Amino acid sequence: MIDIHTHIIPGVDEGIQTIEDSIELAREAAKEGIHTIVATPTYQDGINLYSKNDVLTYVQDINKHLQKRLAHSRYRPAWTSYQPVWRHG
């Protein structure tokens, strides 16, 4: 199973705060049959909170930790796109 929306990058968005928390989330997800977790930090048009390279580096770092502890779990990078609705009038 694949979890396609998580805030699991430590210190990013409203999600996980430490790498240990991220590993624990992966451990709990694995118990539920989830083998791939997609990291989805928020992207807001006009406000680039994190660069593509930042997110790729964060996910790569998490995967290095996972390989040591949970060989069958993987994180993948993505973004949640937030587009505010503008009201006229």
C-alpha positions in Angstrom: 0.0 0.0 0.0 1.1 3.6 -0.7 0.3 6.6 1.5 0.1 9.5 -0.9 -0.2 12.5 1.4 2.0 12.9 4.5 3.9 15.7 6.2 6.8 13.6 7.3 9.9 15.7 6.6 11.3 16.7 9.9 10.8 20.4 10.7 8.9 21.1 7.5 5.2 22.3 7.5 3.1 21.1 10.4 4.5 17.7 10.3 7.2 15.6 12.0 9.8 17.4 14.1 12.7 14.9 14.2 14.2 12.1 12.1 13.3 9.7 14.9 9.7 10.7 14.6 9.8 10.2 10.9 11.3 6.7 11.3 8.6 5.9 13.9 5.9 7.0 11.5 7.4 4.6 8.9 7.5 1.8 11.4 3.8 2.3 12.3 2.9 2.6 8.6 4.7 -0.7 7.9 2.6 -2.5 10.5 -0.4 -1.3 8.5 1.0 -2.7 5.2 2.2 0.7 3.9 5.6 0.3 2.1 5.8 3.7 0.4 5.1 7.1 1.9 4.9 10.2 -0.2 6.3 13.3 1.5 4.0 16.3 0.6 5.3 19.6 2.0 3.1 22.5 1.0 3.9 24.6 -2.1 2.1 28.0 -2.2 2.1 29.9 -5.5 4.4 32.9 -5.1 5.9 31.7 -1.8 8.4 29.0 -2.3 8.8 27.7 1.2 11.2 24.9 0.2 13.1 24.4 -3.0 12.8 21.2 -5.1 16.4 20.4 -4.1 15.7 20.9 -0.4 12.8 18.4 -0.5 14.8 15.9 -2.6 17.7 16.2 -0.1 15.4 15.7 2.9 13.7 12.7 1.4 17.1 11.2 0.4 18.3 11.7 4.0 15.2 10.0 5.5 15.6 7.1 3.1 19.2 6.6 4.2 17.9 6.2 7.8 15.2 3.9 6.7 17.6 1.6 4.8 19.3 1.0 8.1 16.2 0.3 10.1 13.3 -0.6 7.8 14.6 -2.1 4.6 11.3 -2.4 2.9 10.0 1.1 3.5 10.6 4.1 1.2 9.7 7.8 1.1 9.1 9.6 -2.2 9.0 13.3 -2.8 6.0 15.4 -3.9 4.3 18.7 -3.1 0.9 19.8 -1.9 -0.1 22.8 -4.0 -2.0 25.4 -2.1 -3.9 28.0 -4.2 -5.9 30.5 -2.2 -9.3 31.5 -3.5 -9.5 35.2 -4.2 -12.9 36.9 -3.8 -13.8 40.0 -5.6 -16.3 42.5 -4.4 
